[in-house]
Short mmCIF file of C-alpha atoms in Angstrom, two decimals:
data_model
loop_
_atom_site.label_atom_id
_atom_site.label_comp_id
_atom_site.label_asym_id
_atom_site.label_seq_id
_atom_site.Cartn_x
_atom_site.Cartn_y
_atom_site.Cartn_z
CA MET A 10 -17.38 19.40 6.71
CA ALA A 11 -20.75 18.87 8.34
CA SER A 12 -21.49 16.71 11.37
CA VAL A 13 -17.93 16.65 12.66
CA THR A 14 -17.56 14.72 15.89
CA VAL A 15 -15.42 16.57 18.36
CA VAL A 16 -13.36 14.11 20.33
CA ALA A 17 -11.56 16.05 23.01
CA MET A 18 -9.58 14.53 25.88
CA SER A 19 -12.12 15.95 28.30
CA ASP A 20 -14.97 14.06 26.61
CA LEU A 21 -13.48 10.67 27.36
CA PRO A 22 -14.64 8.69 30.36
CA ALA A 23 -12.00 7.83 32.97
CA THR A 24 -12.30 4.17 31.98
CA SER A 25 -11.04 4.79 28.44
CA THR A 26 -8.35 2.47 27.24
CA ALA A 27 -4.76 3.55 26.53
CA PHE A 28 -5.29 3.51 22.77
CA ASP A 29 -8.41 5.68 22.94
CA LEU A 30 -6.85 8.11 25.40
CA ASP A 31 -3.59 8.39 23.49
CA THR A 32 -5.23 8.93 20.10
CA ALA A 33 -7.64 11.60 21.32
CA VAL A 34 -7.75 14.61 19.03
CA GLU A 35 -9.13 18.04 19.82
CA ARG A 36 -10.72 20.03 17.03
CA VAL A 37 -9.38 23.58 17.12
CA ALA A 38 -10.59 24.83 13.74
CA ASP A 39 -12.17 23.57 10.55
CA GLY A 40 -10.12 20.44 9.71
CA ALA A 41 -7.44 21.28 12.31
CA TYR A 42 -6.81 19.22 15.41
CA ALA A 43 -4.46 19.56 18.38
CA VAL A 44 -2.97 16.27 19.53
CA THR A 45 -0.49 15.01 22.08
CA VAL A 46 1.91 12.32 20.91
CA SER A 47 2.15 9.96 23.87
CA ASP A 48 5.39 8.33 25.04
CA ARG A 49 3.49 5.12 25.84
CA TRP A 50 3.82 3.63 22.33
CA ASN A 51 7.57 3.89 21.79
CA ALA A 52 9.11 1.26 19.52
CA LEU A 53 12.58 -0.15 18.90
CA GLY A 54 14.81 2.87 18.38
CA GLY A 55 13.04 4.95 21.01
CA GLY A 56 10.53 7.03 19.03
CA PRO A 57 6.77 6.63 18.79
CA ASN A 58 5.65 3.58 16.81
CA GLY A 59 4.55 4.44 13.27
CA GLY A 60 1.32 2.50 13.61
CA TYR A 61 0.43 4.52 16.70
CA LEU A 62 1.00 7.78 14.78
CA LEU A 63 -1.23 6.41 12.03
CA GLY A 64 -3.83 5.68 14.73
CA LEU A 65 -3.75 9.37 15.65
CA CYS A 66 -4.20 10.39 12.02
CA LEU A 67 -7.11 7.97 11.55
CA ARG A 68 -8.85 9.35 14.61
CA ALA A 69 -9.01 12.77 12.96
CA LEU A 70 -9.97 11.30 9.58
CA SER A 71 -12.74 9.21 11.12
CA ALA A 72 -14.14 12.32 12.80
CA GLU A 73 -14.56 13.79 9.31
CA ALA A 74 -15.79 10.61 7.59
CA PRO A 75 -19.44 9.68 7.02
CA HIS A 76 -18.67 5.92 7.09
CA PRO A 77 -17.29 3.89 10.00
CA ASP A 78 -14.55 1.63 8.61
CA PRO A 79 -11.18 2.72 7.16
CA ILE A 80 -10.91 0.07 4.41
CA ALA A 81 -7.81 1.40 2.62
CA VAL A 82 -5.13 3.32 4.46
CA SER A 83 -1.70 4.59 3.43
CA ALA A 84 0.82 6.43 5.58
CA PHE A 85 4.14 7.99 4.61
CA PHE A 86 6.57 8.67 7.45
CA THR A 87 8.51 11.74 6.46
CA GLY A 88 10.25 12.97 9.60
CA ARG A 89 11.24 12.23 13.18
CA VAL A 90 8.48 12.55 15.76
CA ALA A 91 8.99 13.17 19.47
CA PRO A 92 6.43 12.66 22.23
CA GLY A 93 4.66 15.94 22.94
CA SER A 94 2.30 18.30 21.21
CA ALA A 95 1.60 18.16 17.51
CA GLU A 96 -1.00 19.31 15.02
CA LEU A 97 -3.20 17.42 12.57
CA ARG A 98 -4.74 18.85 9.42
CA ALA A 99 -7.44 16.81 7.75
CA ARG A 100 -9.55 17.32 4.68
CA ARG A 101 -12.05 15.36 2.66
CA LEU A 102 -11.17 14.34 -0.90
CA ARG A 103 -14.33 12.44 -1.65
CA GLY A 104 -17.60 11.96 0.15
CA GLY A 105 -20.15 9.57 -1.25
CA PRO A 106 -22.95 7.26 -0.20
CA ARG A 107 -20.66 4.22 -0.31
CA LEU A 108 -17.05 5.49 -0.07
CA ALA A 109 -15.40 8.56 1.43
CA THR A 110 -11.72 9.49 1.30
CA GLY A 111 -9.82 11.91 3.52
CA ALA A 112 -6.22 13.05 3.73
CA THR A 113 -4.33 14.24 6.77
CA GLU A 114 -0.94 15.46 7.81
CA LEU A 115 0.62 15.25 11.23
CA LEU A 116 2.89 18.23 11.80
CA GLN A 117 5.37 18.77 14.59
CA ASP A 118 7.16 22.09 14.92
CA GLY A 119 5.43 23.00 11.66
CA LYS A 120 7.08 20.15 9.75
CA PRO A 121 5.05 17.33 8.10
CA VAL A 122 6.10 14.11 9.85
CA VAL A 123 3.31 11.74 8.78
CA GLN A 124 0.99 11.96 5.79
CA ALA A 125 -1.97 9.58 5.88
CA THR A 126 -4.85 9.01 3.50
CA ALA A 127 -7.81 6.72 4.09
CA THR A 128 -10.93 5.58 2.32
CA PHE A 129 -13.86 4.80 4.61
CA ALA A 130 -16.82 2.53 3.92
CA ASP A 131 -19.31 0.38 5.80
CA LEU A 132 -17.92 -3.16 6.04
CA ALA A 133 -21.28 -4.49 7.21
CA ALA A 134 -22.79 -3.86 3.76
CA GLY A 135 -22.06 -7.40 2.50
CA GLY A 136 -21.17 -8.83 -0.92
CA ARG A 137 -19.41 -11.76 -2.62
CA THR A 138 -16.90 -13.63 -0.43
CA LEU A 139 -14.25 -16.20 -1.39
CA GLU A 140 -11.32 -17.02 0.93
CA LEU A 141 -8.39 -18.91 -0.58
CA VAL A 142 -5.95 -18.77 2.36
CA GLU A 143 -6.06 -20.42 5.77
CA PRO A 144 -5.42 -18.47 8.97
CA PRO A 145 -2.08 -19.04 10.72
CA GLU A 146 -1.86 -22.47 12.40
CA LEU A 147 -1.28 -21.68 16.03
CA PRO A 148 -1.96 -23.44 19.34
CA PRO A 149 -4.61 -21.61 21.41
CA PRO A 150 -3.23 -18.46 23.07
CA ASP A 151 -3.38 -20.09 26.52
CA ASP A 152 -1.06 -22.85 25.28
CA CYS A 153 1.44 -20.29 23.97
CA LEU A 154 4.27 -18.41 25.68
CA ASP A 155 4.09 -14.76 26.64
CA LEU A 156 6.76 -13.33 24.29
CA LEU A 157 8.18 -10.88 26.80
CA GLY A 158 7.08 -12.52 30.06
CA GLU A 159 8.61 -10.68 32.96
CA ARG A 160 11.25 -9.11 30.75
CA SER A 161 11.02 -5.40 30.14
CA ILE A 162 13.00 -3.74 27.36
CA PRO A 163 13.98 -0.21 28.46
CA GLY A 164 12.23 2.43 26.36
CA LEU A 165 10.06 -0.06 24.46
CA THR A 166 6.83 1.19 26.00
CA ILE A 167 4.58 -0.26 23.27
CA ALA A 168 5.37 -3.67 24.79
CA ASP A 169 3.40 -2.57 27.88
CA ARG A 170 0.36 -1.77 25.71
CA ILE A 171 0.23 -5.00 23.70
CA GLU A 172 0.45 -8.67 24.65
CA TYR A 173 2.11 -11.17 22.34
CA ARG A 174 1.74 -14.96 22.61
CA VAL A 175 4.11 -17.17 20.65
CA PRO A 176 4.14 -20.97 20.07
CA GLU A 177 7.87 -20.88 20.88
CA LEU A 178 10.36 -18.12 21.57
CA PRO A 179 11.56 -16.65 18.25
CA GLY A 180 15.23 -17.00 17.37
CA TRP A 181 16.00 -13.31 17.84
CA ALA A 182 14.59 -13.43 21.41
CA ARG A 183 16.98 -16.29 22.24
CA GLY A 184 19.95 -14.48 20.70
CA GLU A 185 19.93 -16.95 17.78
CA PRO A 186 18.32 -15.28 14.74
CA SER A 187 16.89 -18.05 12.54
CA GLY A 188 17.70 -16.52 9.15
CA ASP A 189 14.02 -16.81 8.16
CA PRO A 190 12.24 -13.44 8.46
CA SER A 191 8.78 -14.81 9.24
CA ALA A 192 6.61 -15.21 12.34
CA ASP A 193 3.15 -16.45 13.33
CA PHE A 194 1.81 -15.42 16.74
CA TRP A 195 -1.11 -13.94 18.72
CA MET A 196 -1.64 -10.32 19.72
CA ARG A 197 -4.14 -8.25 21.74
CA PHE A 198 -4.31 -4.98 23.67
CA ALA A 199 -2.89 -5.52 27.18
CA ASP A 200 -5.67 -3.48 28.83
CA GLY A 201 -8.47 -5.65 27.46
CA ARG A 202 -9.62 -3.26 24.74
CA ASP A 203 -10.96 -5.24 21.80
CA ALA A 204 -9.60 -4.44 18.37
CA ASP A 205 -11.85 -2.58 15.95
CA THR A 206 -11.40 -1.32 12.42
CA LEU A 207 -9.87 1.94 13.70
CA SER A 208 -7.14 0.17 15.70
CA LEU A 209 -6.23 -2.57 13.19
CA PRO A 210 -4.03 -0.18 11.12
CA MET A 211 -2.01 0.41 14.29
CA LEU A 212 -1.83 -3.27 15.22
CA VAL A 213 -0.35 -4.37 11.87
CA ASP A 214 2.73 -2.31 12.78
CA ALA A 215 2.86 -3.17 16.48
CA ALA A 216 5.03 -6.31 16.52
CA ALA A 217 8.78 -6.82 16.39
CA PRO A 218 9.95 -6.60 12.75
CA VAL A 219 10.70 -10.05 11.34
CA VAL A 220 14.05 -8.84 9.98
CA LEU A 221 15.27 -9.33 13.57
CA GLU A 222 15.57 -12.97 12.41
CA LEU A 223 18.25 -11.78 9.97
CA GLY A 224 20.34 -10.37 12.83
CA GLU A 225 19.16 -6.84 12.11
CA LEU A 226 18.52 -4.55 15.09
CA GLY A 227 15.39 -2.87 13.84
CA SER A 228 13.49 -1.58 10.84
CA ILE A 229 12.58 1.96 9.86
CA THR A 230 9.11 2.17 8.27
CA LEU A 231 8.97 4.51 5.27
CA GLN A 232 5.48 3.72 4.03
CA LEU A 233 2.68 1.55 5.38
CA GLY A 234 -0.37 0.45 3.42
CA VAL A 235 -3.24 -1.26 5.23
CA HIS A 236 -6.43 -2.81 3.92
CA VAL A 237 -9.02 -3.47 6.62
CA ARG A 238 -11.13 -6.35 5.35
CA ALA A 239 -13.61 -7.10 8.13
CA ARG A 240 -14.70 -6.04 11.59
CA PRO A 241 -12.84 -8.23 14.08
CA ALA A 242 -14.59 -10.47 16.62
CA PRO A 243 -13.59 -9.78 20.24
CA GLY A 244 -10.52 -11.58 21.53
CA TRP A 245 -7.05 -12.44 20.26
CA LEU A 246 -5.77 -11.72 16.77
CA ALA A 247 -3.66 -14.30 14.93
CA CYS A 248 -0.75 -12.64 13.11
CA ARG A 249 1.26 -13.72 10.08
CA ALA A 250 4.35 -11.61 9.31
CA ARG A 251 6.72 -12.16 6.38
CA THR A 252 9.64 -10.41 4.71
CA ARG A 253 10.57 -12.10 1.40
CA HIS A 254 12.67 -9.52 -0.44
CA VAL A 255 15.53 -7.56 1.11
CA ILE A 256 16.98 -5.51 -1.75
CA ASP A 257 19.68 -2.86 -1.39
CA GLY A 258 18.82 -2.28 2.26
CA TYR A 259 15.06 -1.93 1.67
CA HIS A 260 12.58 -4.62 2.61
CA GLU A 261 8.83 -5.13 2.60
CA GLU A 262 6.99 -6.57 5.58
CA ASP A 263 3.66 -8.22 4.85
CA PHE A 264 1.36 -8.61 7.83
CA GLU A 265 -2.02 -10.30 8.23
CA LEU A 266 -4.41 -10.15 11.17
CA TRP A 267 -7.05 -12.88 11.59
CA ASP A 268 -9.68 -12.85 14.31
CA GLU A 269 -10.60 -15.79 16.56
CA ARG A 270 -13.37 -16.87 14.17
CA GLY A 271 -10.66 -17.43 11.54
CA HIS A 272 -11.62 -14.40 9.45
CA LEU A 273 -8.99 -12.20 7.80
CA VAL A 274 -9.57 -8.73 9.24
CA ALA A 275 -6.58 -6.75 7.95
CA GLN A 276 -3.59 -7.14 5.67
CA SER A 277 -0.73 -4.71 5.30
CA ARG A 278 2.52 -4.17 3.51
CA GLN A 279 5.18 -1.73 4.55
CA LEU A 280 8.40 -0.63 2.88
CA ALA A 281 11.14 -0.24 5.44
CA LEU A 282 14.82 0.46 5.67
CA LEU A 283 17.40 -1.55 7.58
CA PRO A 284 19.14 0.65 10.15
CA SER A 285 22.72 1.14 8.91
CA MET B 3 10.72 24.01 -5.08
CA ALA B 4 14.05 24.70 -6.72
CA SER B 5 15.39 23.09 -9.92
CA VAL B 6 12.01 22.04 -11.24
CA THR B 7 12.22 20.33 -14.61
CA VAL B 8 9.63 21.63 -17.01
CA VAL B 9 8.36 18.80 -19.17
CA ALA B 10 6.06 20.32 -21.72
CA MET B 11 4.61 18.49 -24.70
CA SER B 12 6.57 20.76 -26.99
CA ASP B 13 9.88 19.71 -25.41
CA LEU B 14 9.44 16.09 -26.39
CA PRO B 15 11.10 14.76 -29.52
CA ALA B 16 8.82 13.35 -32.19
CA THR B 17 10.16 9.87 -31.45
CA SER B 18 8.82 9.83 -27.89
CA THR B 19 6.94 6.74 -26.89
CA ALA B 20 3.21 6.68 -26.15
CA PHE B 21 3.78 6.53 -22.38
CA ASP B 22 6.11 9.52 -22.39
CA LEU B 23 3.89 11.56 -24.68
CA ASP B 24 0.71 10.72 -22.79
CA THR B 25 2.16 11.48 -19.35
CA ALA B 26 3.66 14.82 -20.35
CA VAL B 27 2.90 17.56 -17.85
CA GLU B 28 3.21 21.29 -18.37
CA ARG B 29 4.14 23.46 -15.43
CA VAL B 30 1.82 26.45 -15.29
CA ALA B 31 2.64 27.77 -11.82
CA ASP B 32 4.57 26.78 -8.70
CA GLY B 33 3.53 23.15 -8.11
CA ALA B 34 0.71 23.34 -10.66
CA TYR B 35 0.66 21.43 -13.92
CA ALA B 36 -1.69 21.25 -16.88
CA VAL B 37 -2.15 17.77 -18.27
CA THR B 38 -4.18 16.01 -20.93
CA VAL B 39 -5.66 12.66 -19.99
CA SER B 40 -5.23 10.57 -23.10
CA ASP B 41 -7.86 8.15 -24.43
CA ARG B 42 -5.11 5.71 -25.45
CA TRP B 43 -4.97 3.93 -22.05
CA ASN B 44 -8.61 3.04 -21.52
CA ALA B 45 -9.27 -0.08 -19.46
CA LEU B 46 -12.17 -2.48 -18.99
CA GLY B 47 -15.18 -0.31 -18.26
CA GLY B 48 -14.13 2.38 -20.72
CA GLY B 49 -12.33 4.95 -18.54
CA PRO B 50 -8.61 5.68 -18.33
CA ASN B 51 -6.62 2.95 -16.55
CA GLY B 52 -5.78 3.86 -12.95
CA GLY B 53 -2.12 2.97 -13.39
CA TYR B 54 -1.91 5.38 -16.32
CA LEU B 55 -3.40 8.17 -14.20
CA LEU B 56 -0.84 7.32 -11.52
CA GLY B 57 1.83 7.60 -14.22
CA LEU B 58 0.65 11.15 -14.90
CA CYS B 59 0.83 11.99 -11.19
CA LEU B 60 4.32 10.50 -10.87
CA ARG B 61 5.54 12.54 -13.81
CA ALA B 62 4.71 15.73 -11.91
CA LEU B 63 6.11 14.37 -8.64
CA SER B 64 9.34 13.31 -10.30
CA ALA B 65 9.75 16.79 -11.73
CA GLU B 66 9.74 18.08 -8.15
CA ALA B 67 11.88 15.28 -6.65
CA PRO B 68 15.66 15.43 -6.10
CA HIS B 69 16.03 11.61 -6.45
CA PRO B 70 15.29 9.50 -9.53
CA ASP B 71 13.34 6.43 -8.31
CA PRO B 72 9.80 6.38 -6.82
CA ILE B 73 10.35 3.58 -4.28
CA ALA B 74 7.03 3.82 -2.42
CA VAL B 75 3.87 4.99 -4.15
CA SER B 76 0.25 5.11 -3.07
CA ALA B 77 -2.72 6.28 -5.10
CA PHE B 78 -6.35 6.72 -4.08
CA PHE B 79 -8.89 6.86 -6.88
CA THR B 80 -11.64 9.15 -5.70
CA GLY B 81 -13.69 10.02 -8.75
CA ARG B 82 -14.46 9.29 -12.38
CA VAL B 83 -11.95 10.58 -14.90
CA ALA B 84 -12.66 11.28 -18.57
CA PRO B 85 -10.10 11.74 -21.34
CA GLY B 86 -9.38 15.46 -21.78
CA SER B 87 -7.80 18.27 -19.87
CA ALA B 88 -7.04 18.08 -16.17
CA GLU B 89 -4.88 19.76 -13.58
CA LEU B 90 -2.20 18.43 -11.24
CA ARG B 91 -1.14 20.04 -7.99
CA ALA B 92 2.09 18.77 -6.44
CA ARG B 93 4.00 19.66 -3.32
CA ARG B 94 6.99 18.38 -1.44
CA LEU B 95 6.49 16.89 2.04
CA ARG B 96 10.09 15.96 2.68
CA GLY B 97 13.33 16.59 0.90
CA GLY B 98 16.48 14.94 2.15
CA PRO B 99 19.83 13.64 0.96
CA ARG B 100 18.51 10.07 0.82
CA LEU B 101 14.70 10.24 0.65
CA ALA B 102 12.20 12.78 -0.64
CA THR B 103 8.40 12.59 -0.49
CA GLY B 104 5.86 14.50 -2.53
CA ALA B 105 2.08 14.54 -2.73
CA THR B 106 -0.10 15.32 -5.68
CA GLU B 107 -3.72 15.56 -6.67
CA LEU B 108 -5.19 15.16 -10.11
CA LEU B 109 -8.25 17.36 -10.50
CA GLN B 110 -10.80 17.35 -13.27
CA ASP B 111 -13.51 20.01 -13.37
CA GLY B 112 -12.07 21.16 -10.03
CA LYS B 113 -12.79 17.80 -8.36
CA PRO B 114 -9.99 15.62 -6.90
CA VAL B 115 -10.07 12.36 -8.87
CA VAL B 116 -6.71 10.84 -7.95
CA GLN B 117 -4.51 11.51 -4.93
CA ALA B 118 -0.99 10.12 -5.17
CA THR B 119 1.96 10.26 -2.79
CA ALA B 120 5.45 8.99 -3.51
CA THR B 121 8.79 8.70 -1.79
CA PHE B 122 11.79 8.98 -4.10
CA ALA B 123 15.30 7.62 -3.54
CA ASP B 124 18.30 6.44 -5.55
CA LEU B 125 18.00 2.68 -6.05
CA ALA B 126 21.59 2.47 -7.28
CA ALA B 127 22.90 3.28 -3.79
CA GLY B 128 23.25 -0.42 -2.78
CA GLY B 129 22.86 -2.29 0.51
CA ARG B 130 22.05 -5.71 1.98
CA THR B 131 20.19 -8.05 -0.37
CA LEU B 132 18.41 -11.36 0.36
CA GLU B 133 15.83 -12.82 -2.03
CA LEU B 134 13.59 -15.60 -0.69
CA VAL B 135 11.19 -15.98 -3.63
CA GLU B 136 11.75 -17.28 -7.17
CA PRO B 137 10.52 -15.36 -10.21
CA PRO B 138 7.46 -16.77 -12.04
CA GLU B 139 8.25 -19.97 -13.96
CA LEU B 140 7.42 -19.14 -17.54
CA PRO B 141 8.54 -20.38 -20.96
CA PRO B 142 10.51 -17.71 -22.86
CA PRO B 143 8.24 -15.00 -24.32
CA ASP B 144 8.87 -16.26 -27.86
CA ASP B 145 7.46 -19.66 -26.86
CA CYS B 146 4.32 -18.05 -25.38
CA LEU B 147 1.06 -16.95 -26.99
CA ASP B 148 0.13 -13.36 -27.69
CA LEU B 149 -2.82 -12.94 -25.28
CA LEU B 150 -4.93 -10.85 -27.61
CA GLY B 151 -3.42 -11.86 -30.93
CA GLU B 152 -5.44 -10.34 -33.75
CA ARG B 153 -8.41 -9.77 -31.45
CA SER B 154 -9.25 -6.22 -30.56
CA ILE B 155 -11.59 -5.41 -27.69
CA PRO B 156 -13.58 -2.26 -28.54
CA GLY B 157 -12.66 0.61 -26.22
CA LEU B 158 -9.84 -1.26 -24.49
CA THR B 159 -7.14 0.99 -25.91
CA ILE B 160 -4.54 0.08 -23.27
CA ALA B 161 -4.32 -3.31 -25.03
CA ASP B 162 -2.80 -1.46 -28.01
CA ARG B 163 -0.09 0.05 -25.76
CA ILE B 164 1.00 -3.13 -23.99
CA GLU B 165 1.85 -6.62 -25.22
CA TYR B 166 1.03 -9.66 -23.11
CA ARG B 167 2.48 -13.14 -23.64
CA VAL B 168 0.89 -16.09 -21.87
CA PRO B 169 1.98 -19.75 -21.59
CA GLU B 170 -1.61 -20.71 -22.41
CA LEU B 171 -4.82 -18.77 -22.92
CA PRO B 172 -6.35 -17.95 -19.52
CA GLY B 173 -9.75 -19.43 -18.71
CA TRP B 174 -11.57 -16.09 -18.93
CA ALA B 175 -10.22 -15.54 -22.46
CA ARG B 176 -11.66 -18.93 -23.52
CA GLY B 177 -15.00 -18.16 -21.91
CA GLU B 178 -14.26 -20.72 -19.15
CA PRO B 179 -13.19 -18.88 -15.99
CA SER B 180 -10.96 -21.26 -13.99
CA GLY B 181 -12.16 -20.29 -10.50
CA ASP B 182 -8.53 -19.56 -9.50
CA PRO B 183 -7.84 -15.80 -9.53
CA SER B 184 -4.13 -16.02 -10.37
CA ALA B 185 -1.98 -15.55 -13.45
CA ASP B 186 1.69 -15.63 -14.51
CA PHE B 187 2.62 -14.02 -17.84
CA TRP B 188 4.95 -11.62 -19.67
CA MET B 189 4.38 -7.94 -20.40
CA ARG B 190 6.13 -5.09 -22.23
CA PHE B 191 5.33 -1.81 -23.93
CA ALA B 192 4.08 -2.48 -27.48
CA ASP B 193 6.13 0.40 -28.94
CA GLY B 194 9.46 -0.94 -27.69
CA ARG B 195 9.89 1.49 -24.80
CA ASP B 196 11.76 -0.23 -22.01
CA ALA B 197 10.28 -0.11 -18.54
CA ASP B 198 11.91 2.16 -15.98
CA THR B 199 11.14 2.98 -12.37
CA LEU B 200 8.71 5.72 -13.42
CA SER B 201 6.61 3.39 -15.58
CA LEU B 202 6.57 0.32 -13.28
CA PRO B 203 3.79 1.81 -11.07
CA MET B 204 1.64 2.01 -14.20
CA LEU B 205 2.54 -1.49 -15.40
CA VAL B 206 1.49 -3.22 -12.15
CA ASP B 207 -2.07 -2.09 -12.94
CA ALA B 208 -1.98 -2.68 -16.69
CA ALA B 209 -3.12 -6.30 -16.98
CA ALA B 210 -6.55 -7.91 -16.91
CA PRO B 211 -7.70 -8.30 -13.29
CA VAL B 212 -7.38 -11.91 -12.13
CA VAL B 213 -10.94 -11.83 -10.73
CA LEU B 214 -11.99 -12.39 -14.37
CA GLU B 215 -11.19 -16.03 -13.48
CA LEU B 216 -14.07 -15.87 -11.00
CA GLY B 217 -16.50 -14.93 -13.76
CA GLU B 218 -16.43 -11.26 -12.79
CA LEU B 219 -16.54 -8.70 -15.59
CA GLY B 220 -14.00 -6.25 -14.16
CA SER B 221 -12.52 -4.70 -11.07
CA ILE B 222 -12.68 -1.12 -9.81
CA THR B 223 -9.43 -0.01 -8.17
CA LEU B 224 -9.94 2.04 -5.01
CA GLN B 225 -6.35 2.23 -3.79
CA LEU B 226 -3.07 1.08 -5.28
CA GLY B 227 0.20 0.77 -3.36
CA VAL B 228 3.42 0.12 -5.27
CA HIS B 229 6.94 -0.51 -4.03
CA VAL B 230 9.57 -0.19 -6.74
CA ARG B 231 12.42 -2.41 -5.66
CA ALA B 232 15.00 -2.20 -8.47
CA ARG B 233 15.69 -0.61 -11.84
CA PRO B 234 14.54 -3.07 -14.49
CA ALA B 235 16.83 -4.50 -17.16
CA PRO B 236 15.65 -3.88 -20.73
CA GLY B 237 13.23 -6.42 -22.18
CA TRP B 238 10.18 -8.33 -21.03
CA LEU B 239 8.77 -8.29 -17.51
CA ALA B 240 7.52 -11.48 -15.88
CA CYS B 241 4.29 -10.88 -13.96
CA ARG B 242 2.72 -12.73 -11.04
CA ALA B 243 -0.83 -11.66 -10.14
CA ARG B 244 -2.92 -13.09 -7.32
CA THR B 245 -6.20 -12.40 -5.54
CA ARG B 246 -6.57 -14.51 -2.37
CA HIS B 247 -9.31 -12.82 -0.38
CA VAL B 248 -12.64 -11.68 -1.82
CA ILE B 249 -14.60 -10.37 1.15
CA ASP B 250 -17.95 -8.61 0.97
CA GLY B 251 -17.32 -7.54 -2.62
CA TYR B 252 -13.84 -6.15 -1.97
CA HIS B 253 -10.67 -7.91 -3.07
CA GLU B 254 -6.97 -7.28 -3.06
CA GLU B 255 -4.81 -7.92 -6.10
CA ASP B 256 -1.13 -8.56 -5.47
CA PHE B 257 1.15 -8.04 -8.45
CA GLU B 258 4.86 -8.62 -8.93
CA LEU B 259 7.08 -7.57 -11.82
CA TRP B 260 10.39 -9.34 -12.42
CA ASP B 261 12.87 -8.38 -15.11
CA GLU B 262 14.58 -10.74 -17.57
CA ARG B 263 17.58 -11.14 -15.21
CA GLY B 264 15.18 -12.66 -12.65
CA HIS B 265 15.23 -9.62 -10.34
CA LEU B 266 12.08 -8.44 -8.56
CA VAL B 267 11.61 -4.85 -9.75
CA ALA B 268 8.19 -3.93 -8.33
CA GLN B 269 5.47 -5.33 -6.12
CA SER B 270 2.02 -3.89 -5.60
CA ARG B 271 -1.23 -4.47 -3.83
CA GLN B 272 -4.50 -2.85 -4.71
CA LEU B 273 -7.86 -2.88 -3.00
CA ALA B 274 -10.62 -3.11 -5.55
CA LEU B 275 -14.35 -3.51 -5.78
CA LEU B 276 -16.24 -6.03 -7.86
CA PRO B 277 -18.59 -4.26 -10.29
CA SER B 278 -22.12 -4.92 -9.09
#
């Protein structure tokens, strides 16, 4: 594991953004990192958002990877996580001139709570391109509503980290779930940090689950797969979220992120459980 | 790792199907299995099909799992695999009354070539169901064409294991790629084995890649995520395959499998590379 970048809290400038600060990892041994799970990314249900935990895992994996962009990412959420100290173990499965793959586990109290694997590459390398889908049709962000506005949902701290702009208030936010688990909207970091390929796998999991439109009260992510397809331009990200199959209490959520140039930058699918 | 089922070649009856025979694993130590990578599942390009290798991994994981159905599966393909002997290492990440997760690595010559993780559950447990998509519209299999018919493609041994029925010959098979990387068709095991939740993660990767319709000569799978959504009824499986975004030489392929009752039984997405 040559040329490992040590990213300790103390190395970060005071101007660092919330995401960078809260995903800082400290290398304590070969492939072992000490981390602090922040309470600033809590989701519906009160625990840390799964995407944020994946962001922590990717930070350690990227420190071990010879290429900059996590193009294929998979995370399995295998246990409850509480804000506080935790441990990351990372190791390389493949290192090559074009592709490198690493695997990591987040452990809390010695128990594996997240397992994440990622393949890294250089998305600036170029190649054949053919786009058959249009980005979400949305009014410009400035002509949209702030989803939460002045409202604050107790415990939902991730809503302080991310801004959401919607063409109209979704049914669930008006107390009238529409019955259609889909949503198109804008998203960005609230503190002005621009998205990059390391934060996109967090952002695909950072919005309200569209099953809220079915009258459900939340969604428990079991597995999240993310493909990062391009480096995002600065600015807002257009989001397209869909659930099409709710079967025996399980549902998928498909999520796309498009940058302001109209380029697809990430797509994800998660398998999740309805809270019962 | 209590109550491990040992599935050795010698335990299998002589009537076992190709898939069961060729995914047999022999437990040689705690969490360690000896396997033989068969040459009967070779894909375009000549090497073993990635889905088949995933089938091998799942066989070991299912031997360690307390629940029958692999509901969420992710595989990273990290190296070249040749037919012949290999080794599987499997371990449990989570074991619970409802969900259990295990991780495995397939190693050949000591090198990790596939890493697979899977969460197992019992899909017969029931729960809320809402289906918003129709199955592929296809004529009955008996009114369709046999994709390969009497043709045999040298080296493509997986085509002897699986039957494909198409409403009409696809453009690539007529030497006239259509430009639209999508396909709807039927599939089943050629030897009459019915699909089950352990074979669906192989079957989602068992068809010709739809980028053949773009004039490409193949597709190299980097990562494959599969969600198994229901136990399939016996018989044919209706398939829907789509690639919508080819970006810088990478493309996703989305794949759905529906059983003859019209139930979605599996959906997958893979990130793959165009051969260059």
